[in-house]
Coordinates of C-alpha atoms in Angstrom, one line a residue:
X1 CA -32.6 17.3 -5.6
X2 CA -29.1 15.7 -4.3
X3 CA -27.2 16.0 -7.7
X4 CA -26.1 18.8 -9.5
X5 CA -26.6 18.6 -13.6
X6 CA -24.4 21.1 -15.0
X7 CA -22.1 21.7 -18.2
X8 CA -19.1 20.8 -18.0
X9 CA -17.0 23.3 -19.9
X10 CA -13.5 22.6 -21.4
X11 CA -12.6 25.6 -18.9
X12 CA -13.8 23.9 -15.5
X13 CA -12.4 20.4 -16.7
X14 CA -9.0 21.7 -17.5
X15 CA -8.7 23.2 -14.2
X16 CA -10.0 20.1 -12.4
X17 CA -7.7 17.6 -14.0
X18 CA -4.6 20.2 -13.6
X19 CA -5.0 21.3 -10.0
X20 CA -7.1 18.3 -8.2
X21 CA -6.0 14.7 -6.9
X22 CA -7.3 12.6 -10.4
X23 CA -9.3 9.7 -9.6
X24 CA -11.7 7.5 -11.7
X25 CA -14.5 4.8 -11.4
X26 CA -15.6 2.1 -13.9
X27 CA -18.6 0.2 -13.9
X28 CA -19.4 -1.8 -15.9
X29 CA -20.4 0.0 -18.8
X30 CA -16.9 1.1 -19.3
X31 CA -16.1 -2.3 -20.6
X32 CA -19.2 -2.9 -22.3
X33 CA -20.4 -3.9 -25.2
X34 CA -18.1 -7.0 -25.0
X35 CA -19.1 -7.8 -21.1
X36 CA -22.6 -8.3 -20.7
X37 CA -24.0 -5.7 -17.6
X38 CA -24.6 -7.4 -14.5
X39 CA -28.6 -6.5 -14.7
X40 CA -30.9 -8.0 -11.9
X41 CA -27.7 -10.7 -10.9
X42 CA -27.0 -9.1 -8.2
X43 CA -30.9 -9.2 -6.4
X44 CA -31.3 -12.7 -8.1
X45 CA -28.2 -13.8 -5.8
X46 CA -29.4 -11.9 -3.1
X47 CA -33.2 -13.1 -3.3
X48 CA -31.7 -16.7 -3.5
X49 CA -29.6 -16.8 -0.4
X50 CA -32.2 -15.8 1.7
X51 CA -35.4 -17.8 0.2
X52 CA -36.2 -21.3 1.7
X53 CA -35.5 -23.1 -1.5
X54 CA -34.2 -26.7 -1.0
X55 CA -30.6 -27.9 -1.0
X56 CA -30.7 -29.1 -5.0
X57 CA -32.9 -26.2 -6.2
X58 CA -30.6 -23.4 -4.4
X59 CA -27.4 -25.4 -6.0
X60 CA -29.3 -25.3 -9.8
X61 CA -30.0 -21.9 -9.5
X62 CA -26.6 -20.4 -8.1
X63 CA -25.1 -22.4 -10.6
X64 CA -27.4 -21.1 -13.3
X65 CA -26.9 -17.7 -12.7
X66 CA -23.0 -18.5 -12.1
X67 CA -22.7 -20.0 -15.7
X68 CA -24.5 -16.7 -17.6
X69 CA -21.8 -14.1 -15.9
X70 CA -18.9 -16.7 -16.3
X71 CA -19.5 -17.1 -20.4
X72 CA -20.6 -13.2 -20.8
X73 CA -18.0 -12.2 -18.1
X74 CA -15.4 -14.2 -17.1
X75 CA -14.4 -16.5 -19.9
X76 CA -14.3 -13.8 -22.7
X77 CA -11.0 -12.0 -20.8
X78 CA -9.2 -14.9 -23.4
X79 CA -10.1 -13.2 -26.5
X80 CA -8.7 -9.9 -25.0
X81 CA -5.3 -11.6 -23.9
X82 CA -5.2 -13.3 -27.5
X83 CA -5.9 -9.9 -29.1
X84 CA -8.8 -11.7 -31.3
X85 CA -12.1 -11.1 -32.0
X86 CA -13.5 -7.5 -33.3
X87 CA -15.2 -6.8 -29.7
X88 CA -11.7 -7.7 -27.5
X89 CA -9.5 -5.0 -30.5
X90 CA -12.3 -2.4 -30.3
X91 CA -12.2 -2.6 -26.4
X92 CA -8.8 -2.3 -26.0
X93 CA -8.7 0.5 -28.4
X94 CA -11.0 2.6 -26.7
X95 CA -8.5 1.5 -23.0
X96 CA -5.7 2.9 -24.6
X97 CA -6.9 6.0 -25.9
X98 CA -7.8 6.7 -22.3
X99 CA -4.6 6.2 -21.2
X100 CA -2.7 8.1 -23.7
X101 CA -4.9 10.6 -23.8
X102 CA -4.2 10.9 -19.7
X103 CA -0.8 10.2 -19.8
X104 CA -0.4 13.4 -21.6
X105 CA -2.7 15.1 -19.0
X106 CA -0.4 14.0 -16.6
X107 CA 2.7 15.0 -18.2
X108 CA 1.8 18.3 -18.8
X109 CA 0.4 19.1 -14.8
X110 CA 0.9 22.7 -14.5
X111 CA 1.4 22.2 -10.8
X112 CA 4.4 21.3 -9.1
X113 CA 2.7 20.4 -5.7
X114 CA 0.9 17.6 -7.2
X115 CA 2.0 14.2 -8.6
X116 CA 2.1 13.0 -11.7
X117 CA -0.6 9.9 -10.6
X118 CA -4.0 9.2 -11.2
X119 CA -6.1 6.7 -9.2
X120 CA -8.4 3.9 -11.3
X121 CA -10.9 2.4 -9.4
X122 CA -13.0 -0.3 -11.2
X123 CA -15.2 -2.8 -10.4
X124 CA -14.8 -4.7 -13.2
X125 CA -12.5 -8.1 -12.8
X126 CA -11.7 -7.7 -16.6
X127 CA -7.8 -7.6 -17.8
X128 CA -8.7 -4.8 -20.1
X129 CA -6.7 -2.2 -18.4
X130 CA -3.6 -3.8 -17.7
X131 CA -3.3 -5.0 -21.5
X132 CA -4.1 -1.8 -22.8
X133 CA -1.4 0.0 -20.4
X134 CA 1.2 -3.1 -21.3
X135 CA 0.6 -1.9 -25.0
X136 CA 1.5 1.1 -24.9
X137 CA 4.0 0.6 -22.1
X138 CA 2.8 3.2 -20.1
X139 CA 3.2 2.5 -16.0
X140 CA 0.6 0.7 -14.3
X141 CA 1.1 0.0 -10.6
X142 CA -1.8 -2.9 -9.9
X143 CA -0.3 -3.3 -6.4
X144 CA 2.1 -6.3 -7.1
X145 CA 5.4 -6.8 -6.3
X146 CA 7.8 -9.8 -7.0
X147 CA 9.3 -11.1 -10.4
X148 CA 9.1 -14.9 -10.0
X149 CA 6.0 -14.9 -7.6
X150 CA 4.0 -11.5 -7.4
X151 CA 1.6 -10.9 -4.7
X152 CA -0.5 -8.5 -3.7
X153 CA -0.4 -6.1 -1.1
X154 CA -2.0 -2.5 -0.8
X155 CA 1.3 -1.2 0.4
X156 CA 2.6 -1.2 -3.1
X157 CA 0.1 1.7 -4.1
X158 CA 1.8 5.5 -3.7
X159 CA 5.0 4.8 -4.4
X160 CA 6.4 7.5 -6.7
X161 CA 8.2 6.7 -10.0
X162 CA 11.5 8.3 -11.4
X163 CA 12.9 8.3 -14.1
X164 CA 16.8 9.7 -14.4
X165 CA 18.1 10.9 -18.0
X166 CA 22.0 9.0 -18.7
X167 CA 23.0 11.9 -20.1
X168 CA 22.4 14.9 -18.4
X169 CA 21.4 13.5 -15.1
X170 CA 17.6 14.9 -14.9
X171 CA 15.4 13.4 -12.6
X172 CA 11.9 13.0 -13.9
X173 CA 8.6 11.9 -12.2
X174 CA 6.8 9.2 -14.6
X175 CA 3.2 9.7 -14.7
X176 CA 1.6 6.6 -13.0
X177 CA -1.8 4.9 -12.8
X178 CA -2.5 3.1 -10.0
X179 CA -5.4 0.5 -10.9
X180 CA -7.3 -0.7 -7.8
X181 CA -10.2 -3.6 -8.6
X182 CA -12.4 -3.3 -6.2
X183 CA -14.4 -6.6 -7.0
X184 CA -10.9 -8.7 -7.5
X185 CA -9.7 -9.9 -11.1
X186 CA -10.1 -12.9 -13.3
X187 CA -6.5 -12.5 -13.1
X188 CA -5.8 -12.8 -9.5
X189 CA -5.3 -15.7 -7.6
X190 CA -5.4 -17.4 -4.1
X191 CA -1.4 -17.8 -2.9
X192 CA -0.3 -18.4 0.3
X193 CA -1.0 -20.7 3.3
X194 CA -4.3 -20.5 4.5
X195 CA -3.3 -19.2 7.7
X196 CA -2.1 -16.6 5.6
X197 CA -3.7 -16.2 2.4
X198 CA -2.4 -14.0 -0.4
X199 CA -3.2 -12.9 -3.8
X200 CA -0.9 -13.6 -6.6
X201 CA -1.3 -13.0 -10.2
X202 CA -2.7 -16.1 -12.5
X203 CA -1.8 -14.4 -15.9
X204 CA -2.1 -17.4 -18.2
X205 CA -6.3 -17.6 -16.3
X206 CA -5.3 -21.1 -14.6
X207 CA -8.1 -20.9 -12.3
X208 CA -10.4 -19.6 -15.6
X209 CA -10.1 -22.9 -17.9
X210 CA -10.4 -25.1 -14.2
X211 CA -13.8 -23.7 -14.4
X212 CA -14.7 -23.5 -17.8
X213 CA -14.0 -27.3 -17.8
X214 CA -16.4 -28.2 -14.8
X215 CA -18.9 -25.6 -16.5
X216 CA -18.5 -27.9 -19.6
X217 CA -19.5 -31.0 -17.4
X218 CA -22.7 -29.6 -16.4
X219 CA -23.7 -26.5 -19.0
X220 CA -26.5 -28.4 -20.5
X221 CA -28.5 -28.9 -18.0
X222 CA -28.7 -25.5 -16.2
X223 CA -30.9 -23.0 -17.0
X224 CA -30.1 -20.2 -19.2
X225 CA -30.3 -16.8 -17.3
X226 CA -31.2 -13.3 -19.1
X227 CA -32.3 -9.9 -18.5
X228 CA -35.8 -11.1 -17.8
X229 CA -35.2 -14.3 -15.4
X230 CA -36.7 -14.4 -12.0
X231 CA -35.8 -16.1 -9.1
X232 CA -39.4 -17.8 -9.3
X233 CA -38.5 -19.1 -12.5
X234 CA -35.3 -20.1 -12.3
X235 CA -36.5 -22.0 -8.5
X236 CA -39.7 -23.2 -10.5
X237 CA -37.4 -25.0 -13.3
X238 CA -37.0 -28.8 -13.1
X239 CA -34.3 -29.4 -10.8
X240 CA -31.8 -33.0 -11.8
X241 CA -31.8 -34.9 -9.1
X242 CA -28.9 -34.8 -6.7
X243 CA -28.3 -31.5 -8.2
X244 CA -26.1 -30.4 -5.3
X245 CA -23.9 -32.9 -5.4
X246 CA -24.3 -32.7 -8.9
X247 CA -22.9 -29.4 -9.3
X248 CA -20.8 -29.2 -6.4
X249 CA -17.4 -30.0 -8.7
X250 CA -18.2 -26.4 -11.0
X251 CA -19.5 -24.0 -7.5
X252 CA -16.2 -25.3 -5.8
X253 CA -14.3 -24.1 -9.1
X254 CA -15.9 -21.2 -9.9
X255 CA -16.0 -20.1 -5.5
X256 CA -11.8 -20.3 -6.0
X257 CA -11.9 -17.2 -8.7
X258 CA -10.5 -13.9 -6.9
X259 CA -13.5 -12.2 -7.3
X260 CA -16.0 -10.6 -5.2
X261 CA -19.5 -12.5 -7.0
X262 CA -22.4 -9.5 -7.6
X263 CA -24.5 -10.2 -4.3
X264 CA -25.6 -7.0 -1.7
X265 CA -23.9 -9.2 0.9
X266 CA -20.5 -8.9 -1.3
X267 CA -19.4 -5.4 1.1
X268 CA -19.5 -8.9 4.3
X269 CA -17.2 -10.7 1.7
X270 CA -15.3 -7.5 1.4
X271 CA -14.7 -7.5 4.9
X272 CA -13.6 -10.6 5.6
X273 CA -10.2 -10.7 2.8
X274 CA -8.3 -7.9 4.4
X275 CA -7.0 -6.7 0.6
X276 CA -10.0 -6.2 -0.4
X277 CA -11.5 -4.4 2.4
X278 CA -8.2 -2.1 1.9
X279 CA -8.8 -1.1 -1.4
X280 CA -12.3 0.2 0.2
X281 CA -10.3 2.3 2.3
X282 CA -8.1 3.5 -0.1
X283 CA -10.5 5.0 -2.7
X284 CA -12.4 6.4 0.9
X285 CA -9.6 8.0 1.9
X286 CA -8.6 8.7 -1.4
X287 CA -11.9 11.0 -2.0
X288 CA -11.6 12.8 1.7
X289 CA -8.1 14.3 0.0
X290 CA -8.3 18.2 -0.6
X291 CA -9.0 19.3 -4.1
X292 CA -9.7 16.0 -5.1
X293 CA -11.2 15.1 -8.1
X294 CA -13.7 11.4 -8.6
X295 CA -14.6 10.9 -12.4
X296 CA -17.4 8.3 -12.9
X297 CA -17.3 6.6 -16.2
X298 CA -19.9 2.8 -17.0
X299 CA -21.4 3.4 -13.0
X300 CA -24.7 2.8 -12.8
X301 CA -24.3 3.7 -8.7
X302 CA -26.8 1.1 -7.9
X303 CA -24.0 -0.2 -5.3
X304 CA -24.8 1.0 -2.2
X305 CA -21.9 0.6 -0.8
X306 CA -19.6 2.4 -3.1
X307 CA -22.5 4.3 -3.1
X308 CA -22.4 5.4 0.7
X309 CA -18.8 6.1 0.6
X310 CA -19.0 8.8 -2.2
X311 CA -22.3 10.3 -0.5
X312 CA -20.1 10.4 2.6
X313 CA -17.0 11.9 1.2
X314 CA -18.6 14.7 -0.6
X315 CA -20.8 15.9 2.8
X316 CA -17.4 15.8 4.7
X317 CA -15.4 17.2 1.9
X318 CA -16.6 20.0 0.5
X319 CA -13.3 20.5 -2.0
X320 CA -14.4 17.3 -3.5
X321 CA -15.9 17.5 -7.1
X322 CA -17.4 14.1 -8.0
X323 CA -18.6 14.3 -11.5
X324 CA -20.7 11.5 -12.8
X325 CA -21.1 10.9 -16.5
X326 CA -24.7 9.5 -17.6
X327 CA -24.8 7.1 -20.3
X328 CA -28.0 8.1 -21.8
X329 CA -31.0 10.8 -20.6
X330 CA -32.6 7.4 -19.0
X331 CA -29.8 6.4 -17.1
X332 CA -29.1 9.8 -15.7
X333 CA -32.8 9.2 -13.8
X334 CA -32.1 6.2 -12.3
X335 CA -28.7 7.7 -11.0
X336 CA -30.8 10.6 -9.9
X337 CA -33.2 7.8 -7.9
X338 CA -30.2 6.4 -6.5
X339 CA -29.3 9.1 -4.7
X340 CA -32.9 9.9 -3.6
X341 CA -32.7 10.6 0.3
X342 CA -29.0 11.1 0.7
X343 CA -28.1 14.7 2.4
X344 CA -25.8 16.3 0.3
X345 CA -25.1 19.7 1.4
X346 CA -22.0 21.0 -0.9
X347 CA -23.6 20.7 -4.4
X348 CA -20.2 18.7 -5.2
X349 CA -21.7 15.6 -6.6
X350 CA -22.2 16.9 -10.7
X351 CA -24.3 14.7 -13.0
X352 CA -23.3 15.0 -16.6
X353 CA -26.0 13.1 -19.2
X354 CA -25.9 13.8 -22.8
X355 CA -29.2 15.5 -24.7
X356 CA -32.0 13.9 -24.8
X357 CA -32.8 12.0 -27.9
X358 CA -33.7 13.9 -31.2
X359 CA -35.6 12.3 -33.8
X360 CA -34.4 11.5 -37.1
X361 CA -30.9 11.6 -35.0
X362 CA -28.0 9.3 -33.7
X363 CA -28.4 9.7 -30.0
X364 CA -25.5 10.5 -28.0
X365 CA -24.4 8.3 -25.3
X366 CA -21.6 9.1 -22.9
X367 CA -19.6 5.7 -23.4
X368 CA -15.7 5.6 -22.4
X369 CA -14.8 6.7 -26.1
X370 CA -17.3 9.9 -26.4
X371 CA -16.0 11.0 -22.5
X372 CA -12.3 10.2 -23.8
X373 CA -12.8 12.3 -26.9
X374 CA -15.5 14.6 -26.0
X375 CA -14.2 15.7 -22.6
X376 CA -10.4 15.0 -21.3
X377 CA -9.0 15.0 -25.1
X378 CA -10.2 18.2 -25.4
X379 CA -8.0 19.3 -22.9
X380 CA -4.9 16.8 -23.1
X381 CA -2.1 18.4 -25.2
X382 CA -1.4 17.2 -28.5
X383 CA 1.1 14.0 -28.6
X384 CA 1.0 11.4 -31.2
X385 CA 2.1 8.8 -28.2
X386 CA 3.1 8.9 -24.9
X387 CA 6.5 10.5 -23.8
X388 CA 8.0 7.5 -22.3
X389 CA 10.9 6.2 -24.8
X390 CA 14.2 7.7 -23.1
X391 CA 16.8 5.5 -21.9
X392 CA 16.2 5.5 -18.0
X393 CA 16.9 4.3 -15.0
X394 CA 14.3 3.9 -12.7
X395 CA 14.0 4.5 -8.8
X396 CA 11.1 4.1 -7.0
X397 CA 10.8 6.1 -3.5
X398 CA 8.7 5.6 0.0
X399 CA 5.0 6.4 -0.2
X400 CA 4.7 10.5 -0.2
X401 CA 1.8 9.6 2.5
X402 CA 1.2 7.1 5.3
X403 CA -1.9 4.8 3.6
X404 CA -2.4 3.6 7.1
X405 CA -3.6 6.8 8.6

């Protein structure tokens, strides 16, 4: 047994989140029910790069698979910049009651030796986040910098934020969450020269409707892709001729997003775009930190390579406390199989999965809203909104911390 599954009383948690370096990780179940889970994808892409399919039938089937998580992924990030649609409101509702039920987590840190900062890690390329945070004007650092032409640098993350009262001179620290997307953003884009490539910010989803319009090109011919499609299928479906060629205009397209596509060689693609492979480093060095504190949330820790570098942290760091919240009794086992075989010698890795199903009884799942309201609101202060409507000035200072050590 590699996990631990314990209770996690309001007394533990308040003592966590008050006297530990606060980090969290989304998956994709944070965001869900509007954005379809990835499912098999990921081994689909995987199984497909390294089969011996032909030119046309490996084109169809990238660009089958491509099409499903662009509509069910990609394209719906519209509807949550437009505010429309009953799945965009009641996804950004349930962001920004985890912010301001944070925010006043943060404002209230009984410790002076700690920052007012929390780290959110996601591997989601959804805009969710940064509209809920823009709404209720709490600050977000996403690591850009720049008015006219933001761009992306890792640099940008551990600054501290002050804030300086007109009238009697108090200097304040503003609590701050950092957002780090592991896996890119459908509101990121390529900038730069290629000899030096950057990432800039494409808030209007440019790049999004480019690809949306090839997809619309080609849509009807290309196989629909679900829960339950094989690669066997989706190779053994009549293939248009000249289907590479075909399809080339949409796989160009969609290959210019800022996002790291759900394939087990995506850690290689990591590698080789040096800001991503920095945000890597960052939530790894973030998690070797004393006292530091990983909440999972919508992480199904099938990953492996995200995976690998929590199992590392917590053998090395035995002040670590990773806690892992289960969405259901089923999906606690398969996060318990996913650890099968890893050494973990600190019992700091906690898995926390709701009662199993009673009969005749709404089952409880451990969502983003129930862990908001069932766990960290519990022992937030009480605040009607965020503490944040003081006329200011605002300095930022150096990085407490070198993040190139």
């Amino acid at each position: 047994m590699t996990l631990v599954a314990k209770e996690l009383t309001a007394e533990r948690l308040r003592d966590l989140v008050q006297d530990a370096h606060l980090s969290f990780l989304f998956g994709a179940g944070a965001s869900a029910p509007m954005f379809r889970l990835l499912g098999d994808i990921e081994n689909l892409l995987t199984s497909l790069d390294a089969s011996g399919a032909t030119q046309d039938a490996k084109a169809y089937a990238r660009a089958s698979i491509y099409s499903g998580f662009f509509r069910s992924v990609v394209l719906k990030n519209n509807d949550l910049l437009d505010r429309s649609g009953g799945e965009a409101l009641q996804l950004l509702e349930r962001y920004e009651a985890f912010l301001q039920t944070i925010n006043r987590l943060l404002l209230e840190r009984r410790s002076s030796l700690l920052n007012k900062q929390v780290n959110l890690y996601t591997t989601n390329v959804d805009l969710a986040t940064e509209i809920a945070a823009e709404s209720l004007q709490v600050h977000l650092n996403d690591g850009f910098a720049g008015r006219l032409q933001p761009r992306f640098s890792t640099s940008n993350f551990g600054s501290v934020v002050s804030r300086r009262s007109l009238q009697y001179d108090n200097l304040s620290e503003v609590p701050t969450f950092n957002l780090l997307k592991l896996h890119g953003s459908v509101g990121w884009s390529a900038a730069g020269e290629a000899s030096r490539p950057e990432i800039g910010l494409d808030t209007r989803l440019r790049q999004v409707a480019e690809v949306a319009e090839e997809l619309d090109k080609v849509d009807a011919i290309l196989a629909e892709v679900g829960a339950d499609t094989t690669l066997e299928s989706l190779l053994g479906s009549p293939v248009p001729p000249g289907a590479a060629a075909l399809l080339s205009p949409f796989l160009d397209a969609y290959s210019q997003l800022a996002i790291v596509n759900p394939t087990k060689a995506k850690f290689q693609q990591t590698v080789l775009n040096q800001n991503y492979y920095d945000l890597l480093r960052l939530f790894s060095n973030e998690l070797e930190k004393e006292n530091a504190a990983l909440f999972v949330v919508g992480f199904s820790c099938r990953d492996e390579h995200i995976r690998e570098l929590m199992v590392r942290a917590a053998r090395t760091n035995p002040t670590l406390q990773l806690v892992i919240f289960a969405y259901s009794p089923h999906a606690a086992t398969e996060i318990e199989h996913a650890f099968d075989g890893y050494p973990i010698t600190n019992s700091n890795i906690w898995l926390i999965a709701p009662p199993a199903d009673e009969v005749d009884e709404e089952p409880l799942r451990y969502d983003l809203p129930t862990v908001t309201s069932e766990f960290f609101a519990k022992v937030a202060p009480s605040s009607s909104a965020p503490k944040q409507s003081v006329e200011v000035k605002v300095s930022v200072q150096e990085p407490l911390v070198d993040l190139d050590d």
